mmCIF file of C-alpha atoms in Angstrom:
data_model
loop_
_atom_site.group_PDB
_atom_site.id
_atom_site.type_symbol
_atom_site.label_atom_id
_atom_site.label_comp_id
_atom_site.label_asym_id
_atom_site.label_seq_id
_atom_site.Cartn_x
_atom_site.Cartn_y
_atom_site.Cartn_z
ATOM 1 C CA ARG A 1 -30.300 18.529 -4.633
ATOM 2 C CA ILE A 2 -27.295 19.618 -2.590
ATOM 3 C CA GLY A 3 -23.717 19.714 -3.845
ATOM 4 C CA GLY A 4 -20.282 21.203 -3.588
ATOM 5 C CA GLU A 5 -16.782 21.138 -5.063
ATOM 6 C CA ILE A 6 -13.238 21.690 -3.838
ATOM 7 C CA ILE A 7 -9.697 21.697 -5.250
ATOM 8 C CA VAL A 8 -7.246 19.404 -3.470
ATOM 9 C CA ASP A 9 -3.482 19.716 -3.883
ATOM 10 C CA ALA A 10 -2.837 15.981 -3.845
ATOM 11 C CA PRO A 11 -2.683 13.085 -6.334
ATOM 12 C CA LEU A 12 -5.867 11.231 -7.189
ATOM 13 C CA ASP A 13 -4.686 8.127 -5.305
ATOM 14 C CA ASP A 14 -4.475 10.067 -2.035
ATOM 15 C CA VAL A 15 -7.967 11.538 -2.398
ATOM 16 C CA TRP A 16 -9.454 8.230 -3.535
ATOM 17 C CA ALA A 17 -7.909 6.389 -0.588
ATOM 18 C CA ILE A 18 -9.740 8.674 1.844
ATOM 19 C CA LEU A 19 -13.117 8.425 0.092
ATOM 20 C CA THR A 20 -12.918 4.619 -0.077
ATOM 21 C CA ASP A 21 -11.728 4.169 3.507
ATOM 22 C CA TYR A 22 -15.310 3.129 4.214
ATOM 23 C CA ASP A 23 -14.798 1.573 7.636
ATOM 24 C CA ASN A 24 -12.893 4.618 8.895
ATOM 25 C CA LEU A 25 -14.692 7.540 7.247
ATOM 26 C CA SER A 26 -15.813 8.777 10.657
ATOM 27 C CA THR A 27 -12.145 9.577 11.405
ATOM 28 C CA HIS A 28 -11.951 11.777 8.312
ATOM 29 C CA ILE A 29 -15.383 13.442 8.207
ATOM 30 C CA PRO A 30 -16.354 15.357 11.370
ATOM 31 C CA ASN A 31 -20.154 14.947 11.403
ATOM 32 C CA LEU A 32 -19.987 11.164 10.942
ATOM 33 C CA VAL A 33 -20.064 9.211 14.186
ATOM 34 C CA GLU A 34 -20.110 5.748 12.596
ATOM 35 C CA SER A 35 -19.268 4.245 9.210
ATOM 36 C CA ARG A 36 -18.882 0.534 8.464
ATOM 37 C CA ARG A 37 -19.458 -1.949 5.680
ATOM 38 C CA ILE A 38 -22.185 -4.476 6.390
ATOM 39 C CA GLY A 39 -22.127 -6.329 3.074
ATOM 40 C CA THR A 40 -19.892 -6.834 0.021
ATOM 41 C CA LYS A 41 -22.056 -8.890 -2.337
ATOM 42 C CA GLY A 42 -21.572 -8.703 -6.095
ATOM 43 C CA ASN A 43 -17.794 -8.204 -6.047
ATOM 44 C CA LEU A 44 -15.187 -9.934 -8.140
ATOM 45 C CA LEU A 45 -13.027 -12.401 -6.240
ATOM 46 C CA GLY A 46 -10.390 -10.503 -4.272
ATOM 47 C CA SER A 47 -12.039 -7.097 -4.712
ATOM 48 C CA GLU A 48 -10.912 -4.512 -2.166
ATOM 49 C CA PRO A 49 -12.142 -1.021 -1.281
ATOM 50 C CA GLY A 50 -10.653 1.492 -3.693
ATOM 51 C CA ASP A 51 -9.879 -0.899 -6.562
ATOM 52 C CA GLY A 52 -12.373 0.930 -8.794
ATOM 53 C CA ASN A 53 -14.766 -2.014 -9.051
ATOM 54 C CA HIS A 54 -15.690 -2.504 -5.408
ATOM 55 C CA LYS A 55 -19.312 -2.651 -4.272
ATOM 56 C CA CYS A 56 -20.601 -2.692 -0.735
ATOM 57 C CA GLN A 57 -23.441 -1.829 1.578
ATOM 58 C CA LEU A 58 -22.380 0.948 3.910
ATOM 59 C CA TYR A 59 -24.046 1.875 7.189
ATOM 60 C CA GLN A 60 -23.470 5.440 8.354
ATOM 61 C CA LYS A 61 -24.705 7.477 11.277
ATOM 62 C CA GLY A 62 -24.388 11.232 11.310
ATOM 63 C CA ALA A 63 -24.849 13.820 14.039
ATOM 64 C CA GLN A 64 -25.934 17.417 13.516
ATOM 65 C CA LYS A 65 -27.344 20.234 15.584
ATOM 66 C CA ILE A 66 -30.726 21.354 14.268
ATOM 67 C CA ILE A 67 -32.486 24.309 15.863
ATOM 68 C CA GLY A 68 -30.327 23.854 18.936
ATOM 69 C CA PHE A 69 -31.053 20.136 19.315
ATOM 70 C CA ASP A 70 -28.722 17.200 18.716
ATOM 71 C CA PHE A 71 -30.107 15.196 15.813
ATOM 72 C CA ARG A 72 -28.751 11.798 14.774
ATOM 73 C CA ALA A 73 -29.765 10.040 11.590
ATOM 74 C CA SER A 74 -28.608 6.775 10.088
ATOM 75 C CA VAL A 75 -28.727 5.433 6.558
ATOM 76 C CA THR A 76 -27.632 2.256 4.768
ATOM 77 C CA MET A 77 -26.466 2.751 1.185
ATOM 78 C CA ASP A 78 -25.378 0.711 -1.795
ATOM 79 C CA MET A 79 -21.921 1.977 -2.800
ATOM 80 C CA VAL A 80 -20.526 1.390 -6.302
ATOM 81 C CA GLU A 81 -17.054 2.443 -7.448
ATOM 82 C CA LYS A 82 -16.388 3.381 -11.069
ATOM 83 C CA VAL A 83 -13.359 4.377 -13.111
ATOM 84 C CA LEU A 84 -14.035 6.468 -16.223
ATOM 85 C CA VAL A 85 -11.701 7.230 -19.101
ATOM 86 C CA SER A 86 -12.906 9.836 -21.597
ATOM 87 C CA GLY A 87 -16.361 9.515 -20.072
ATOM 88 C CA ASN A 88 -16.533 5.733 -20.496
ATOM 89 C CA THR A 89 -16.632 3.278 -17.603
ATOM 90 C CA VAL A 90 -13.730 0.820 -17.625
ATOM 91 C CA ASN A 91 -12.790 -2.181 -15.519
ATOM 92 C CA SER A 92 -9.668 -1.071 -13.660
ATOM 93 C CA ALA A 93 -8.846 -4.691 -12.818
ATOM 94 C CA LEU A 94 -8.364 -5.593 -16.487
ATOM 95 C CA ASP A 95 -5.557 -3.250 -17.487
ATOM 96 C CA PRO A 96 -4.601 -0.934 -14.597
ATOM 97 C CA LYS A 97 -1.247 -0.001 -16.157
ATOM 98 C CA THR A 98 -2.865 1.987 -18.970
ATOM 99 C CA LEU A 99 -5.147 4.058 -16.761
ATOM 100 C CA PRO A 100 -2.608 6.696 -15.591
ATOM 101 C CA MET A 101 -1.924 7.596 -19.261
ATOM 102 C CA PHE A 102 -5.473 8.950 -19.590
ATOM 103 C CA MET A 103 -5.847 10.667 -16.195
ATOM 104 C CA PRO A 104 -8.991 8.763 -15.271
ATOM 105 C CA GLU A 105 -11.923 10.107 -13.358
ATOM 106 C CA LYS A 106 -13.139 8.071 -10.402
ATOM 107 C CA ARG A 107 -16.628 8.029 -8.958
ATOM 108 C CA ILE A 108 -18.519 6.489 -6.075
ATOM 109 C CA GLY A 109 -22.256 6.253 -6.551
ATOM 110 C CA PHE A 110 -24.421 5.774 -3.475
ATOM 111 C CA LYS A 111 -28.091 4.986 -3.083
ATOM 112 C CA CYS A 112 -30.198 4.767 0.074
ATOM 113 C CA ILE A 113 -31.637 1.296 0.645
ATOM 114 C CA ASP A 114 -32.714 1.609 4.272
ATOM 115 C CA SER A 115 -33.331 4.505 6.641
ATOM 116 C CA MET A 116 -35.869 5.642 9.189
ATOM 117 C CA PHE A 117 -35.063 9.249 8.348
ATOM 118 C CA PHE A 118 -34.688 9.409 4.551
ATOM 119 C CA SER A 119 -36.792 8.069 1.708
ATOM 120 C CA GLU A 120 -34.036 9.263 -0.624
ATOM 121 C CA PHE A 121 -30.351 9.892 0.011
ATOM 122 C CA ASP A 122 -28.771 9.227 -3.374
ATOM 123 C CA GLY A 123 -25.770 10.847 -4.963
ATOM 124 C CA GLU A 124 -22.185 10.610 -6.092
ATOM 125 C CA TRP A 125 -18.597 11.499 -5.255
ATOM 126 C CA GLN A 126 -16.454 12.474 -8.255
ATOM 127 C CA VAL A 127 -12.672 12.870 -8.356
ATOM 128 C CA GLN A 128 -10.891 14.209 -11.443
ATOM 129 C CA GLU A 129 -7.105 14.564 -11.499
ATOM 130 C CA GLY A 130 -5.258 17.342 -13.274
ATOM 131 C CA GLU A 131 -2.203 19.518 -12.738
ATOM 132 C CA SER A 132 -1.740 22.787 -10.906
ATOM 133 C CA SER A 133 -1.270 25.655 -13.354
ATOM 134 C CA VAL A 134 1.161 27.201 -10.879
ATOM 135 C CA THR A 135 3.331 24.335 -9.650
ATOM 136 C CA GLY A 136 2.641 21.606 -12.204
ATOM 137 C CA GLU A 137 2.010 19.200 -9.330
ATOM 138 C CA PRO A 138 -0.963 16.791 -9.289
ATOM 139 C CA GLN A 139 -4.213 18.423 -8.307
ATOM 140 C CA CYS A 140 -7.727 17.027 -7.981
ATOM 141 C CA THR A 141 -11.197 18.431 -8.286
ATOM 142 C CA VAL A 142 -13.499 16.713 -5.810
ATOM 143 C CA SER A 143 -17.255 17.023 -6.290
ATOM 144 C CA TYR A 144 -20.162 15.833 -4.165
ATOM 145 C CA ILE A 145 -23.871 15.805 -5.003
ATOM 146 C CA VAL A 146 -26.791 14.287 -3.104
ATOM 147 C CA ASP A 147 -30.552 14.215 -3.576
ATOM 148 C CA VAL A 148 -32.214 14.261 -0.167
ATOM 149 C CA ARG A 149 -35.808 13.521 0.755
ATOM 150 C CA PRO A 150 -36.483 13.240 4.508
ATOM 151 C CA LYS A 151 -39.328 11.152 5.924
ATOM 152 C CA GLY A 152 -41.055 10.722 9.244
ATOM 153 C CA PRO A 153 -41.266 13.368 11.997
ATOM 154 C CA VAL A 154 -38.292 15.351 10.735
ATOM 155 C CA PRO A 155 -38.083 19.149 10.339
ATOM 156 C CA VAL A 156 -37.498 18.997 6.574
ATOM 157 C CA ALA A 157 -36.367 22.567 5.898
ATOM 158 C CA ALA A 158 -34.051 22.612 8.926
ATOM 159 C CA LEU A 159 -32.508 19.242 8.025
ATOM 160 C CA GLU A 160 -31.866 20.229 4.413
ATOM 161 C CA TRP A 161 -30.316 23.505 5.581
ATOM 162 C CA ARG A 162 -28.053 21.587 8.000
ATOM 163 C CA ILE A 163 -26.891 19.167 5.297
ATOM 164 C CA ARG A 164 -26.264 22.050 2.916
ATOM 165 C CA GLU A 165 -24.124 23.735 5.559
ATOM 166 C CA ASP A 166 -22.207 20.525 6.274
ATOM 167 C CA VAL A 167 -21.180 19.796 2.668
ATOM 168 C CA PRO A 168 -18.391 22.446 2.545
ATOM 169 C CA THR A 169 -17.169 21.282 5.972
ATOM 170 C CA ASN A 170 -17.015 17.683 4.802
ATOM 171 C CA LEU A 171 -15.214 18.619 1.583
ATOM 172 C CA ARG A 172 -12.593 20.554 3.530
ATOM 173 C CA ALA A 173 -12.165 17.562 5.847
ATOM 174 C CA VAL A 174 -11.592 15.237 2.868
ATOM 175 C CA LYS A 175 -9.022 17.695 1.507
ATOM 176 C CA LYS A 176 -7.192 17.824 4.844
ATOM 177 C CA SER A 177 -7.071 14.020 5.165
ATOM 178 C CA ALA A 178 -5.984 13.550 1.544
ATOM 179 C CA GLN A 179 -3.065 15.945 2.016
ATOM 180 C CA GLU A 180 -2.042 14.817 5.509
ATOM 181 C CA VAL A 181 -2.956 11.103 5.572
ATOM 182 C CA GLY A 182 -3.358 10.021 1.957
ATOM 183 C CA LEU A 183 -2.897 6.568 0.511
ATOM 184 C CA ARG A 184 0.157 5.723 2.619
ATOM 185 C CA GLY A 185 -1.608 6.544 5.880
ATOM 186 C CA VAL A 186 -4.750 4.619 4.958
ATOM 187 C CA MET A 187 -2.760 1.515 3.966
ATOM 188 C CA ALA A 188 -0.676 1.703 7.159
ATOM 189 C CA SER A 189 -3.869 1.891 9.208
ATOM 190 C CA ARG A 190 -5.355 -1.122 7.418
ATOM 191 C CA SER A 191 -2.153 -3.131 7.909
ATOM 192 C CA ALA A 192 -2.111 -2.350 11.622
ATOM 193 C CA LEU A 193 -5.768 -3.347 11.939
ATOM 194 C CA GLU A 194 -5.160 -6.595 10.045
ATOM 195 C CA MET A 195 -2.212 -7.432 12.303
ATOM 196 C CA LYS A 196 -4.387 -6.797 15.348
ATOM 197 C CA ARG A 197 -7.132 -9.058 13.982
ATOM 198 C CA THR A 198 -4.623 -11.801 13.183
ATOM 199 C CA SER A 199 -3.144 -11.550 16.675
ATOM 200 C CA ASN A 200 -6.605 -11.725 18.266
ATOM 201 C CA ASP A 201 -7.508 -14.746 16.133
ATOM 202 C CA ARG A 202 -4.363 -16.548 17.282
ATOM 203 C CA VAL A 203 -5.095 -15.803 20.931
ATOM 204 C CA ASN A 204 -8.693 -16.977 20.573
ATOM 205 C CA ASP A 205 -7.534 -20.136 18.815
ATOM 206 C CA PHE A 206 -4.999 -20.851 21.581
ATOM 207 C CA VAL A 207 -7.530 -20.242 24.344
ATOM 208 C CA GLY A 208 -10.098 -22.349 22.529
ATOM 209 C CA ARG A 209 -7.860 -25.388 22.791
ATOM 210 C CA PHE A 210 -8.305 -25.489 26.544
ATOM 211 C CA LYS A 211 -11.716 -26.362 27.874
ATOM 212 C CA ASP A 212 -13.220 -24.858 30.966
ATOM 213 C CA PRO A 213 -12.357 -27.348 33.789
ATOM 214 C CA ARG A 214 -15.987 -27.181 34.871
ATOM 215 C CA THR A 215 -17.123 -28.595 31.538
ATOM 216 C CA MET A 216 -14.333 -31.082 30.908
ATOM 217 C CA GLU A 217 -15.240 -34.761 30.862
ATOM 218 C CA TYR A 218 -13.088 -37.126 32.867
ATOM 219 C CA THR A 219 -12.667 -40.895 32.290
ATOM 220 C CA GLU A 220 -11.564 -43.347 34.917
ATOM 221 C CA ALA A 221 -8.017 -44.599 34.364
ATOM 222 C CA GLU A 222 -7.778 -48.319 33.728
ATOM 223 C CA GLU A 223 -5.345 -50.150 36.007
ATOM 224 C CA VAL A 224 -3.551 -53.189 34.605
ATOM 225 C CA TRP A 225 -1.584 -55.419 37.025
ATOM 226 C CA SER A 226 0.266 -58.643 36.346
ATOM 227 C CA GLU A 227 -0.435 -61.607 38.603
ATOM 228 C CA ASP A 228 2.958 -61.473 40.385
ATOM 229 C CA GLU A 229 2.987 -57.653 40.678
ATOM 230 C CA THR A 230 2.539 -56.824 44.390
ATOM 231 C CA MET A 231 3.587 -54.030 46.731
ATOM 232 C CA ALA A 232 5.840 -56.493 48.611
ATOM 233 C CA MET A 233 7.745 -57.120 45.405
ATOM 234 C CA TYR A 234 8.503 -53.399 44.982
ATOM 235 C CA LEU A 235 9.546 -52.997 48.647
ATOM 236 C CA GLN A 236 11.867 -55.956 48.313
ATOM 237 C CA ASP A 237 13.483 -54.397 45.263
ATOM 238 C CA ASP A 238 14.076 -51.139 47.132
ATOM 239 C CA TYR A 239 15.933 -52.782 50.043
ATOM 240 C CA MET A 240 18.097 -55.124 47.990
#
């Protein structure tokens, strides 16, 4: 088991926004080269990342240097968000207005479901909000634990050492993003991405209305003439 903890001078919402920015975690955590959701089954209708009830399957690829070599490993995990009040899990969607009164603790449990490199990569992120004893401002304790069991042709001791060394680096990176980016930055990024997707959808829809001329089907125009309709009749009209 590998773990670590750090104090972050930021409100819980700012820290939580970074940890649940699943599709962009690689921008916050330095040794992640890819992070994206590949499934969201089992959610309530309208569930979104960070709402405290969200579930998803998350694919991540990390890169580390082990014994002087670049080593890349990927893992797909089941992610489950939880909100706890006084140690009890609550549904944050039911009565979100009461939660701030109790300074809830938020957790993200993760469990490996597919990997060529790990038979076990299970753990949890924990975020507990409090107040700074010096400034009285919101302050969070962020904890991370993971149980790791490598498989296949992997240098086990070296890999575990590398992960152990990376945990403090990752915690410091989460702290930096929470204090500099936070909830506002994450939401702005999501809005910009959604606008881009909407714009692309509109362009694709517009382009899709026009067929490739090479594949268009043509029909012969039907000509309808009256019995007294002749070219001579039109020429006569023009000169009169």
